DNA sequence: AGGACTGTAACGGCGCGTAATAGTCG
DNA sequence: ACGACTATTACGCGCCGTTACAGTCC
């Protein structure tokens, strides 16, 4: 059932259905009436997907990366594997960039928090000063 | 000139104009022909704006927060200041949530990077094994 | 049988990217 | 007068949120 799965993974129903529409995760079966049924593997896929989003990739890119990772499960032709490695290297680089971005963002948001706090302190000081003492 | 400013701050022309459209930053003057001219303060505002985005706020919220911060510059009425403080407290909380989110995202993306690396290692090992030894 | 859940289809919206066309600057 | 820059207008897009209406489950 999509509701249980969505809640467990932490995605909205709409999002889970949209990911399916984009070819990212298909429920491995359906009830007679058409309700989506998800296997353990499907749920794992959703978790992995959710973990990829913060890397700032489009769903297209996520789909490609998932494909690459899937293809590493059953290796057969050496020339295929070479291309596969090239693809993975590309995404490794993108992922490292994402890490750098996130770290920079953390710095920015911490600065913002400090700025807000300083303003709050200033306001509180002003209140005390104004209420206790003659203007 | 918008081009210089955008480049310096690290935003696209479109973005700077859009922020203006949303009431976030107005160029303090224009040339006779209509070209936007930015003062030092305008540029500072753009930097602050850019630093607020990673907190995941909408431009509406950013506008409100900027307004609150602006109003702390000239305090006069104690009852206003109380409301101001309440607003700031709200945004401080949101900002802390953003910090937590970013930290969780960092964990996820690092996991992803490690997953990719492991797959790459597995592929490389398979290549060596397959090329050097009989299948 | 009824209430909670699910299905599909469709529109809406933020934060810009991306032309297209025309005007401005040094 | 020329090339680089800018202004305005408008359409498009990714990633869903949000109805709306009907069907399904137990």
PDB file of C-alpha atoms (C1' of nucleotides) in Angstrom:
ATOM      1  CA  UNK A   1       0.000   0.000   0.000  1.00  0.00           C
ATOM      2  CA  UNK A   2       1.344   3.376  -1.047  1.00  0.00           C
ATOM      3  CA  UNK A   3       0.219   5.152   2.124  1.00  0.00           C
ATOM      4  CA  UNK A   4       2.215   2.978   4.499  1.00  0.00           C
ATOM      5  CA  UNK A   5       5.265   3.049   2.263  1.00  0.00           C
ATOM      6  CA  UNK A   6       5.150   6.808   1.760  1.00  0.00           C
ATOM      7  CA  UNK A   7       4.817   7.410   5.490  1.00  0.00           C
ATOM      8  CA  UNK A   8       7.616   4.994   6.318  1.00  0.00           C
ATOM      9  CA  UNK A   9      10.035   6.499   3.808  1.00  0.00           C
ATOM     10  CA  UNK A  10       8.938  10.068   4.405  1.00  0.00           C
ATOM     11  CA  UNK A  11       7.569  11.034   1.010  1.00  0.00           C
ATOM     12  CA  UNK A  12       4.139  12.243  -0.062  1.00  0.00           C
ATOM     13  CA  UNK A  13       1.817  10.029  -2.054  1.00  0.00           C
ATOM     14  CA  UNK A  14       2.064  12.447  -4.930  1.00  0.00           C
ATOM     15  CA  UNK A  15       5.839  12.245  -4.877  1.00  0.00           C
ATOM     16  CA  UNK A  16       5.917   8.454  -4.855  1.00  0.00           C
ATOM     17  CA  UNK A  17       3.526   8.326  -7.792  1.00  0.00           C
ATOM     18  CA  UNK A  18       5.509  10.962  -9.630  1.00  0.00           C
ATOM     19  CA  UNK A  19       8.736   9.020  -9.162  1.00  0.00           C
ATOM     20  CA  UNK A  20       6.995   6.055 -10.675  1.00  0.00           C
ATOM     21  CA  UNK A  21       5.812   8.175 -13.593  1.00  0.00           C
ATOM     22  CA  UNK A  22       9.429   9.229 -14.137  1.00  0.00           C
ATOM     23  CA  UNK A  23      10.522   5.599 -14.238  1.00  0.00           C
ATOM     24  CA  UNK A  24      12.363   5.608 -10.921  1.00  0.00           C
ATOM     25  CA  UNK A  25      10.428   3.063  -8.866  1.00  0.00           C
ATOM     26  CA  UNK A  26       7.676   0.750 -10.022  1.00  0.00           C
ATOM     27  CA  UNK A  27       5.599  -1.115  -7.476  1.00  0.00           C
ATOM     28  CA  UNK A  28       6.367  -4.753  -8.221  1.00  0.00           C
ATOM     29  CA  UNK A  29       2.689  -5.673  -8.189  1.00  0.00           C
ATOM     30  CA  UNK A  30      -0.844  -4.384  -7.828  1.00  0.00           C
ATOM     31  CA  UNK A  31      -3.988  -5.592  -6.106  1.00  0.00           C
ATOM     32  CA  UNK A  32      -6.847  -6.793  -8.296  1.00  0.00           C
ATOM     33  CA  UNK A  33      -8.392  -3.357  -7.939  1.00  0.00           C
ATOM     34  CA  UNK A  34      -5.223  -1.565  -9.036  1.00  0.00           C
ATOM     35  CA  UNK A  35      -3.696  -0.535  -5.700  1.00  0.00           C
ATOM     36  CA  UNK A  36       0.090  -0.367  -5.721  1.00  0.00           C
ATOM     37  CA  UNK A  37       1.987  -3.015  -3.741  1.00  0.00           C
ATOM     38  CA  UNK A  38       5.627  -2.454  -2.834  1.00  0.00           C
ATOM     39  CA  UNK A  39       8.235  -5.126  -2.114  1.00  0.00           C
ATOM     40  CA  UNK A  40      11.096  -4.723   0.351  1.00  0.00           C
ATOM     41  CA  UNK A  41      13.376  -3.890  -2.564  1.00  0.00           C
ATOM     42  CA  UNK A  42      10.969  -1.236  -3.817  1.00  0.00           C
ATOM     43  CA  UNK A  43      11.024   0.407  -0.410  1.00  0.00           C
ATOM     44  CA  UNK A  44      14.812   0.282  -0.295  1.00  0.00           C
ATOM     45  CA  UNK A  45      14.869   1.956  -3.686  1.00  0.00           C
ATOM     46  CA  UNK A  46      12.681   4.738  -2.370  1.00  0.00           C
ATOM     47  CA  UNK A  47      15.027   5.288   0.555  1.00  0.00           C
ATOM     48  CA  UNK A  48      18.009   5.471  -1.763  1.00  0.00           C
ATOM     49  CA  UNK A  49      16.130   7.871  -4.022  1.00  0.00           C
ATOM     50  CA  UNK A  50      15.275  10.095  -1.108  1.00  0.00           C
ATOM     51  CA  UNK A  51      18.946  10.148  -0.125  1.00  0.00           C
ATOM     52  CA  UNK A  52      19.960  11.218  -3.629  1.00  0.00           C
ATOM     53  CA  UNK A  53      17.765  14.296  -3.778  1.00  0.00           C
ATOM     54  CA  UNK A  54      19.885  16.407  -1.416  1.00  0.00           C
ATOM     55  CA  UNK A  55      22.696  16.020  -3.919  1.00  0.00           C
ATOM     56  CA  UNK A  56      20.747  18.457  -6.073  1.00  0.00           C
ATOM     57  CA  UNK A  57      20.365  16.137  -9.029  1.00  0.00           C
ATOM     58  CA  UNK A  58      17.376  16.229 -11.341  1.00  0.00           C
ATOM     59  CA  UNK A  59      15.172  13.142 -11.421  1.00  0.00           C
ATOM     60  CA  UNK A  60      16.626  12.398 -14.857  1.00  0.00           C
ATOM     61  CA  UNK A  61      20.117  12.284 -13.390  1.00  0.00           C
ATOM     62  CA  UNK A  62      18.958  10.243 -10.431  1.00  0.00           C
ATOM     63  CA  UNK A  63      17.388   7.783 -12.832  1.00  0.00           C
ATOM     64  CA  UNK A  64      20.646   7.488 -14.751  1.00  0.00           C
ATOM     65  CA  UNK A  65      22.680   7.017 -11.580  1.00  0.00           C
ATOM     66  CA  UNK A  66      20.265   4.380 -10.301  1.00  0.00           C
ATOM     67  CA  UNK A  67      20.627   2.627 -13.630  1.00  0.00           C
ATOM     68  CA  UNK A  68      24.406   2.700 -13.396  1.00  0.00           C
ATOM     69  CA  UNK A  69      24.326   1.319  -9.867  1.00  0.00           C
ATOM     70  CA  UNK A  70      21.880  -1.397 -10.908  1.00  0.00           C
ATOM     71  CA  UNK A  71      24.139  -2.420 -13.756  1.00  0.00           C
ATOM     72  CA  UNK A  72      27.034  -2.992 -11.352  1.00  0.00           C
ATOM     73  CA  UNK A  73      25.018  -5.853  -9.878  1.00  0.00           C
ATOM     74  CA  UNK A  74      25.590  -8.152 -12.836  1.00  0.00           C
ATOM     75  CA  UNK A  75      28.845  -7.550 -14.676  1.00  0.00           C
ATOM     76  CA  UNK A  76      29.572  -9.444 -17.864  1.00  0.00           C
ATOM     77  CA  UNK A  77      31.191  -7.485 -20.695  1.00  0.00           C
ATOM     78  CA  UNK A  78      34.477  -5.692 -19.870  1.00  0.00           C
ATOM     79  CA  UNK A  79      33.838  -2.891 -22.361  1.00  0.00           C
ATOM     80  CA  UNK A  80      30.467  -2.214 -20.772  1.00  0.00           C
ATOM     81  CA  UNK A  81      32.124  -2.111 -17.398  1.00  0.00           C
ATOM     82  CA  UNK A  82      34.586   0.501 -18.603  1.00  0.00           C
ATOM     83  CA  UNK A  83      31.764   2.815 -19.659  1.00  0.00           C
ATOM     84  CA  UNK A  84      29.981   2.093 -16.427  1.00  0.00           C
ATOM     85  CA  UNK A  85      33.049   3.162 -14.476  1.00  0.00           C
ATOM     86  CA  UNK A  86      33.272   6.373 -16.456  1.00  0.00           C
ATOM     87  CA  UNK A  87      29.663   7.159 -15.630  1.00  0.00           C
ATOM     88  CA  UNK A  88      30.149   6.459 -11.959  1.00  0.00           C
ATOM     89  CA  UNK A  89      33.250   8.646 -11.845  1.00  0.00           C
ATOM     90  CA  UNK A  90      31.160  11.492 -13.278  1.00  0.00           C
ATOM     91  CA  UNK A  91      28.549  11.110 -10.554  1.00  0.00           C
ATOM     92  CA  UNK A  92      31.157  10.778  -7.862  1.00  0.00           C
ATOM     93  CA  UNK A  93      32.452  14.195  -8.895  1.00  0.00           C
ATOM     94  CA  UNK A  94      28.960  15.685  -8.893  1.00  0.00           C
ATOM     95  CA  UNK A  95      28.383  14.248  -5.467  1.00  0.00           C
ATOM     96  CA  UNK A  96      31.535  15.792  -4.094  1.00  0.00           C
ATOM     97  CA  UNK A  97      30.487  19.147  -5.469  1.00  0.00           C
ATOM     98  CA  UNK A  98      27.171  18.701  -3.692  1.00  0.00           C
ATOM     99  CA  UNK A  99      29.000  18.033  -0.438  1.00  0.00           C
ATOM    100  CA  UNK A 100      30.997  21.235  -0.853  1.00  0.00           C
ATOM    101  CA  UNK A 101      27.832  23.182  -1.629  1.00  0.00           C
ATOM    102  CA  UNK A 102      26.083  21.829   1.431  1.00  0.00           C
ATOM    103  CA  UNK A 103      29.040  22.740   3.626  1.00  0.00           C
ATOM    104  CA  UNK A 104      29.057  26.277   2.261  1.00  0.00           C
ATOM    105  CA  UNK A 105      25.333  26.508   2.797  1.00  0.00           C
ATOM    106  CA  UNK A 106      25.753  25.414   6.382  1.00  0.00           C
ATOM    107  CA  UNK A 107      28.211  28.237   6.928  1.00  0.00           C
ATOM    108  CA  UNK A 108      25.776  30.730   5.433  1.00  0.00           C
ATOM    109  CA  UNK A 109      22.795  29.590   7.446  1.00  0.00           C
ATOM    110  CA  UNK A 110      24.788  29.595  10.677  1.00  0.00           C
ATOM    111  CA  UNK A 111      25.822  33.164   9.871  1.00  0.00           C
ATOM    112  CA  UNK A 112      22.179  34.033   9.336  1.00  0.00           C
ATOM    113  CA  UNK A 113      21.202  32.483  12.662  1.00  0.00           C
ATOM    114  CA  UNK A 114      23.883  34.488  14.426  1.00  0.00           C
ATOM    115  CA  UNK A 115      22.752  37.659  12.713  1.00  0.00           C
ATOM    116  CA  UNK A 116      19.177  37.074  13.857  1.00  0.00           C
ATOM    117  CA  UNK A 117      20.334  36.376  17.393  1.00  0.00           C
ATOM    118  CA  UNK A 118      22.377  39.549  17.532  1.00  0.00           C
ATOM    119  CA  UNK A 119      19.378  41.574  16.423  1.00  0.00           C
ATOM    120  CA  UNK A 120      17.243  39.918  19.051  1.00  0.00           C
ATOM    121  CA  UNK A 121      19.793  40.748  21.723  1.00  0.00           C
ATOM    122  CA  UNK A 122      19.891  44.327  20.559  1.00  0.00           C
ATOM    123  CA  UNK A 123      16.108  44.551  20.750  1.00  0.00           C
ATOM    124  CA  UNK A 124      16.025  43.077  24.222  1.00  0.00           C
ATOM    125  CA  UNK A 125      18.722  45.465  25.417  1.00  0.00           C
ATOM    126  CA  UNK A 126      16.792  48.372  23.969  1.00  0.00           C
ATOM    127  CA  UNK A 127      13.620  47.256  25.723  1.00  0.00           C
ATOM    128  CA  UNK A 128      15.339  47.092  29.109  1.00  0.00           C
ATOM    129  CA  UNK A 129      17.027  50.401  28.598  1.00  0.00           C
ATOM    130  CA  UNK A 130      13.828  52.119  27.495  1.00  0.00           C
ATOM    131  CA  UNK A 131      11.482  50.668  30.087  1.00  0.00           C
ATOM    132  CA  UNK A 132      13.706  51.104  33.129  1.00  0.00           C
ATOM    133  CA  UNK A 133      15.199  54.456  32.394  1.00  0.00           C
ATOM    134  CA  UNK A 134      13.799  57.816  31.363  1.00  0.00           C
ATOM    135  CA  UNK A 135      13.796  58.355  27.544  1.00  0.00           C
TER     136      UNK A 135
ATOM    137  CA  UNK B   1      25.172  48.133 -13.660  1.00  0.00           C
ATOM    138  CA  UNK B   2      23.336  44.901 -13.071  1.00  0.00           C
ATOM    139  CA  UNK B   3      25.916  42.785 -14.868  1.00  0.00           C
ATOM    140  CA  UNK B   4      28.805  43.756 -12.621  1.00  0.00           C
ATOM    141  CA  UNK B   5      26.714  43.410  -9.496  1.00  0.00           C
ATOM    142  CA  UNK B   6      25.294  40.020 -10.475  1.00  0.00           C
ATOM    143  CA  UNK B   7      28.745  38.708 -11.286  1.00  0.00           C
ATOM    144  CA  UNK B   8      30.222  40.042  -8.058  1.00  0.00           C
ATOM    145  CA  UNK B   9      27.483  38.589  -5.880  1.00  0.00           C
ATOM    146  CA  UNK B  10      27.154  35.380  -7.855  1.00  0.00           C
ATOM    147  CA  UNK B  11      23.586  35.620  -9.124  1.00  0.00           C
ATOM    148  CA  UNK B  12      22.163  35.611 -12.629  1.00  0.00           C
ATOM    149  CA  UNK B  13      20.718  38.757 -14.170  1.00  0.00           C
ATOM    150  CA  UNK B  14      17.344  37.084 -14.248  1.00  0.00           C
ATOM    151  CA  UNK B  15      17.547  36.312 -10.559  1.00  0.00           C
ATOM    152  CA  UNK B  16      18.503  39.834  -9.573  1.00  0.00           C
ATOM    153  CA  UNK B  17      15.626  41.254 -11.601  1.00  0.00           C
ATOM    154  CA  UNK B  18      13.251  38.689 -10.184  1.00  0.00           C
ATOM    155  CA  UNK B  19      14.250  39.591  -6.628  1.00  0.00           C
ATOM    156  CA  UNK B  20      13.483  43.182  -7.467  1.00  0.00           C
ATOM    157  CA  UNK B  21      10.107  42.169  -8.899  1.00  0.00           C
ATOM    158  CA  UNK B  22       9.375  40.375  -5.605  1.00  0.00           C
ATOM    159  CA  UNK B  23      10.228  43.529  -3.670  1.00  0.00           C
ATOM    160  CA  UNK B  24      13.469  42.270  -2.173  1.00  0.00           C
ATOM    161  CA  UNK B  25      16.042  44.664  -3.604  1.00  0.00           C
ATOM    162  CA  UNK B  26      15.442  47.819  -5.587  1.00  0.00           C
ATOM    163  CA  UNK B  27      18.327  49.500  -7.340  1.00  0.00           C
ATOM    164  CA  UNK B  28      18.558  52.849  -5.599  1.00  0.00           C
ATOM    165  CA  UNK B  29      18.748  54.694  -8.908  1.00  0.00           C
ATOM    166  CA  UNK B  30      18.682  54.345 -12.660  1.00  0.00           C
ATOM    167  CA  UNK B  31      20.515  55.929 -15.532  1.00  0.00           C
ATOM    168  CA  UNK B  32      18.611  58.292 -17.783  1.00  0.00           C
ATOM    169  CA  UNK B  33      18.063  55.410 -20.166  1.00  0.00           C
ATOM    170  CA  UNK B  34      16.684  53.147 -17.482  1.00  0.00           C
ATOM    171  CA  UNK B  35      19.706  51.009 -16.582  1.00  0.00           C
ATOM    172  CA  UNK B  36      19.708  49.832 -12.969  1.00  0.00           C
ATOM    173  CA  UNK B  37      22.343  51.337 -10.669  1.00  0.00           C
ATOM    174  CA  UNK B  38      23.182  49.667  -7.367  1.00  0.00           C
ATOM    175  CA  UNK B  39      24.604  51.322  -4.274  1.00  0.00           C
ATOM    176  CA  UNK B  40      26.947  49.622  -1.823  1.00  0.00           C
ATOM    177  CA  UNK B  41      23.972  48.933   0.430  1.00  0.00           C
ATOM    178  CA  UNK B  42      22.026  47.355  -2.424  1.00  0.00           C
ATOM    179  CA  UNK B  43      24.924  45.011  -3.075  1.00  0.00           C
ATOM    180  CA  UNK B  44      25.159  44.132   0.606  1.00  0.00           C
ATOM    181  CA  UNK B  45      21.452  43.350   0.537  1.00  0.00           C
ATOM    182  CA  UNK B  46      21.972  40.995  -2.371  1.00  0.00           C
ATOM    183  CA  UNK B  47      24.744  39.197  -0.494  1.00  0.00           C
ATOM    184  CA  UNK B  48      22.502  38.776   2.530  1.00  0.00           C
ATOM    185  CA  UNK B  49      19.681  37.549   0.317  1.00  0.00           C
ATOM    186  CA  UNK B  50      21.938  35.016  -1.298  1.00  0.00           C
ATOM    187  CA  UNK B  51      22.946  33.791   2.136  1.00  0.00           C
ATOM    188  CA  UNK B  52      19.314  33.352   3.160  1.00  0.00           C
ATOM    189  CA  UNK B  53      18.337  31.102   0.277  1.00  0.00           C
ATOM    190  CA  UNK B  54      20.111  27.982   1.600  1.00  0.00           C
ATOM    191  CA  UNK B  55      17.817  28.191   4.632  1.00  0.00           C
ATOM    192  CA  UNK B  56      15.100  26.933   2.308  1.00  0.00           C
ATOM    193  CA  UNK B  57      12.810  29.888   2.792  1.00  0.00           C
ATOM    194  CA  UNK B  58      10.482  31.136   0.092  1.00  0.00           C
ATOM    195  CA  UNK B  59      11.138  34.617  -1.264  1.00  0.00           C
ATOM    196  CA  UNK B  60       8.046  35.757   0.605  1.00  0.00           C
ATOM    197  CA  UNK B  61       9.563  34.610   3.883  1.00  0.00           C
ATOM    198  CA  UNK B  62      12.906  36.113   3.015  1.00  0.00           C
ATOM    199  CA  UNK B  63      11.180  39.400   2.317  1.00  0.00           C
ATOM    200  CA  UNK B  64       9.484  39.285   5.702  1.00  0.00           C
ATOM    201  CA  UNK B  65      12.708  38.441   7.516  1.00  0.00           C
ATOM    202  CA  UNK B  66      14.559  41.227   5.735  1.00  0.00           C
ATOM    203  CA  UNK B  67      11.803  43.570   6.799  1.00  0.00           C
ATOM    204  CA  UNK B  68      12.100  42.463  10.396  1.00  0.00           C
ATOM    205  CA  UNK B  69      15.854  42.932  10.352  1.00  0.00           C
ATOM    206  CA  UNK B  70      15.486  46.352   8.748  1.00  0.00           C
ATOM    207  CA  UNK B  71      13.061  47.408  11.456  1.00  0.00           C
ATOM    208  CA  UNK B  72      15.601  46.607  14.166  1.00  0.00           C
ATOM    209  CA  UNK B  73      17.698  49.457  12.827  1.00  0.00           C
ATOM    210  CA  UNK B  74      15.458  52.165  14.223  1.00  0.00           C
ATOM    211  CA  UNK B  75      13.604  51.194  17.370  1.00  0.00           C
ATOM    212  CA  UNK B  76      11.035  53.549  18.849  1.00  0.00           C
ATOM    213  CA  UNK B  77       7.826  51.982  20.147  1.00  0.00           C
ATOM    214  CA  UNK B  78       8.233  49.247  22.820  1.00  0.00           C
ATOM    215  CA  UNK B  79       5.071  47.398  21.710  1.00  0.00           C
ATOM    216  CA  UNK B  80       6.371  47.255  18.136  1.00  0.00           C
ATOM    217  CA  UNK B  81       9.645  45.917  19.413  1.00  0.00           C
ATOM    218  CA  UNK B  82       7.858  43.121  21.252  1.00  0.00           C
ATOM    219  CA  UNK B  83       6.181  41.960  18.041  1.00  0.00           C
ATOM    220  CA  UNK B  84       9.446  42.312  16.226  1.00  0.00           C
ATOM    221  CA  UNK B  85      11.116  40.046  18.738  1.00  0.00           C
ATOM    222  CA  UNK B  86       8.384  37.445  18.321  1.00  0.00           C
ATOM    223  CA  UNK B  87       8.891  37.466  14.572  1.00  0.00           C
ATOM    224  CA  UNK B  88      12.636  37.119  14.897  1.00  0.00           C
ATOM    225  CA  UNK B  89      12.256  34.232  17.324  1.00  0.00           C
ATOM    226  CA  UNK B  90      10.115  32.474  14.739  1.00  0.00           C
ATOM    227  CA  UNK B  91      12.774  32.856  12.083  1.00  0.00           C
ATOM    228  CA  UNK B  92      15.517  31.831  14.432  1.00  0.00           C
ATOM    229  CA  UNK B  93      13.666  28.541  14.930  1.00  0.00           C
ATOM    230  CA  UNK B  94      13.208  28.064  11.199  1.00  0.00           C
ATOM    231  CA  UNK B  95      16.881  28.736  10.681  1.00  0.00           C
ATOM    232  CA  UNK B  96      17.866  26.127  13.233  1.00  0.00           C
ATOM    233  CA  UNK B  97      15.634  23.610  11.497  1.00  0.00           C
ATOM    234  CA  UNK B  98      17.393  24.471   8.257  1.00  0.00           C
ATOM    235  CA  UNK B  99      20.754  23.800   9.888  1.00  0.00           C
ATOM    236  CA  UNK B 100      19.558  20.386  11.057  1.00  0.00           C
ATOM    237  CA  UNK B 101      18.220  19.603   7.596  1.00  0.00           C
ATOM    238  CA  UNK B 102      21.483  20.566   5.961  1.00  0.00           C
ATOM    239  CA  UNK B 103      23.425  18.395   8.374  1.00  0.00           C
ATOM    240  CA  UNK B 104      21.174  15.430   7.640  1.00  0.00           C
ATOM    241  CA  UNK B 105      21.548  16.078   3.934  1.00  0.00           C
ATOM    242  CA  UNK B 106      25.292  16.094   4.299  1.00  0.00           C
ATOM    243  CA  UNK B 107      25.132  12.676   5.928  1.00  0.00           C
ATOM    244  CA  UNK B 108      22.961  11.354   3.100  1.00  0.00           C
ATOM    245  CA  UNK B 109      25.134  12.699   0.316  1.00  0.00           C
ATOM    246  CA  UNK B 110      28.302  11.384   1.948  1.00  0.00           C
ATOM    247  CA  UNK B 111      26.616   7.986   2.150  1.00  0.00           C
ATOM    248  CA  UNK B 112      25.800   8.244  -1.523  1.00  0.00           C
ATOM    249  CA  UNK B 113      29.380   9.138  -2.390  1.00  0.00           C
ATOM    250  CA  UNK B 114      30.628   6.136  -0.439  1.00  0.00           C
ATOM    251  CA  UNK B 115      28.124   3.883  -2.149  1.00  0.00           C
ATOM    252  CA  UNK B 116      29.304   5.068  -5.558  1.00  0.00           C
ATOM    253  CA  UNK B 117      32.930   4.550  -4.581  1.00  0.00           C
ATOM    254  CA  UNK B 118      32.286   1.026  -3.393  1.00  0.00           C
ATOM    255  CA  UNK B 119      30.604   0.187  -6.679  1.00  0.00           C
ATOM    256  CA  UNK B 120      33.538   1.625  -8.568  1.00  0.00           C
ATOM    257  CA  UNK B 121      35.961  -0.471  -6.556  1.00  0.00           C
ATOM    258  CA  UNK B 122      33.887  -3.566  -7.222  1.00  0.00           C
ATOM    259  CA  UNK B 123      33.917  -2.837 -10.945  1.00  0.00           C
ATOM    260  CA  UNK B 124      37.669  -2.292 -10.973  1.00  0.00           C
ATOM    261  CA  UNK B 125      38.255  -5.505  -9.075  1.00  0.00           C
ATOM    262  CA  UNK B 126      36.030  -7.381 -11.498  1.00  0.00           C
ATOM    263  CA  UNK B 127      37.953  -5.951 -14.446  1.00  0.00           C
ATOM    264  CA  UNK B 128      41.309  -7.069 -13.064  1.00  0.00           C
ATOM    265  CA  UNK B 129      39.984 -10.499 -12.208  1.00  0.00           C
ATOM    266  CA  UNK B 130      38.386 -10.995 -15.607  1.00  0.00           C
ATOM    267  CA  UNK B 131      41.206  -9.680 -17.762  1.00  0.00           C
ATOM    268  CA  UNK B 132      44.083 -11.344 -16.000  1.00  0.00           C
ATOM    269  CA  UNK B 133      42.576 -14.691 -15.242  1.00  0.00           C
ATOM    270  CA  UNK B 134      40.633 -17.269 -17.241  1.00  0.00           C
ATOM    271  CA  UNK B 135      36.821 -16.838 -16.939  1.00  0.00           C
TER     272      UNK B 135
ATOM    273  C1'  DA C   1     -22.507  -0.401   4.405  1.00  0.00           C
ATOM    274  C1'  DG C   2     -19.480   3.045   5.379  1.00  0.00           C
ATOM    275  C1'  DG C   3     -15.199   5.237   6.211  1.00  0.00           C
ATOM    276  C1'  DA C   4     -10.468   5.156   5.111  1.00  0.00           C
ATOM    277  C1'  DC C   5      -7.804   4.522   1.549  1.00  0.00           C
ATOM    278  C1'  DT C   6      -6.451   4.520  -3.376  1.00  0.00           C
ATOM    279  C1'  DG C   7      -6.835   5.488  -8.567  1.00  0.00           C
ATOM    280  C1'  DT C   8      -6.290   8.837 -12.502  1.00  0.00           C
ATOM    281  C1'  DA C   9      -6.459  13.461 -14.507  1.00  0.00           C
ATOM    282  C1'  DA C  10      -5.719  18.166 -14.375  1.00  0.00           C
ATOM    283  C1'  DC C  11      -4.510  22.727 -12.878  1.00  0.00           C
ATOM    284  C1'  DG C  12      -1.419  25.735 -10.030  1.00  0.00           C
ATOM    285  C1'  DG C  13       2.886  27.711  -8.373  1.00  0.00           C
ATOM    286  C1'  DC C  14       7.736  28.914  -7.058  1.00  0.00           C
ATOM    287  C1'  DG C  15      12.178  30.311  -8.886  1.00  0.00           C
ATOM    288  C1'  DC C  16      14.080  31.055 -12.116  1.00  0.00           C
ATOM    289  C1'  DG C  17      16.096  29.739 -17.672  1.00  0.00           C
ATOM    290  C1'  DT C  18      15.593  31.242 -22.022  1.00  0.00           C
ATOM    291  C1'  DA C  19      14.439  33.531 -26.037  1.00  0.00           C
ATOM    292  C1'  DA C  20      12.653  37.639 -28.597  1.00  0.00           C
ATOM    293  C1'  DT C  21      12.658  42.357 -29.479  1.00  0.00           C
ATOM    294  C1'  DA C  22      14.109  46.892 -28.714  1.00  0.00           C
ATOM    295  C1'  DG C  23      16.622  50.436 -26.492  1.00  0.00           C
ATOM    296  C1'  DT C  24      21.257  52.377 -24.183  1.00  0.00           C
ATOM    297  C1'  DC C  25      25.976  53.054 -23.200  1.00  0.00           C
ATOM    298  C1'  DG C  26      31.129  54.574 -24.090  1.00  0.00           C
TER     299       DG C  26
ATOM    300  C1'  DA D   1      28.578  53.969 -35.463  1.00  0.00           C
ATOM    301  C1'  DC D   2      29.637  49.611 -33.355  1.00  0.00           C
ATOM    302  C1'  DG D   3      29.658  46.106 -30.058  1.00  0.00           C
ATOM    303  C1'  DA D   4      28.594  45.107 -25.490  1.00  0.00           C
ATOM    304  C1'  DC D   5      25.322  45.693 -22.386  1.00  0.00           C
ATOM    305  C1'  DT D   6      20.577  46.389 -20.735  1.00  0.00           C
ATOM    306  C1'  DA D   7      15.112  46.685 -20.492  1.00  0.00           C
ATOM    307  C1'  DT D   8      10.724  44.497 -20.872  1.00  0.00           C
ATOM    308  C1'  DT D   9       7.626  40.814 -21.993  1.00  0.00           C
ATOM    309  C1'  DA D  10       6.452  36.281 -22.139  1.00  0.00           C
ATOM    310  C1'  DC D  11       6.640  31.381 -22.489  1.00  0.00           C
ATOM    311  C1'  DG D  12       8.638  26.945 -20.467  1.00  0.00           C
ATOM    312  C1'  DC D  13      10.155  23.755 -17.000  1.00  0.00           C
ATOM    313  C1'  DG D  14      11.124  20.737 -12.880  1.00  0.00           C
ATOM    314  C1'  DC D  15       8.909  18.956  -8.836  1.00  0.00           C
ATOM    315  C1'  DC D  16       5.671  18.352  -6.871  1.00  0.00           C
ATOM    316  C1'  DG D  17       0.854  20.482  -3.911  1.00  0.00           C
ATOM    317  C1'  DT D  18      -3.716  20.404  -4.391  1.00  0.00           C
ATOM    318  C1'  DT D  19      -8.243  19.673  -5.739  1.00  0.00           C
ATOM    319  C1'  DA D  20     -11.875  16.824  -8.017  1.00  0.00           C
ATOM    320  C1'  DC D  21     -14.181  12.707  -8.820  1.00  0.00           C
ATOM    321  C1'  DA D  22     -14.493   7.812  -8.906  1.00  0.00           C
ATOM    322  C1'  DG D  23     -13.276   3.294  -7.503  1.00  0.00           C
ATOM    323  C1'  DT D  24     -11.427  -0.225  -3.806  1.00  0.00           C
ATOM    324  C1'  DC D  25     -10.688  -2.376   0.547  1.00  0.00           C
ATOM    325  C1'  DC D  26     -12.158  -4.640   4.961  1.00  0.00           C
TER     326       DC D  26
END
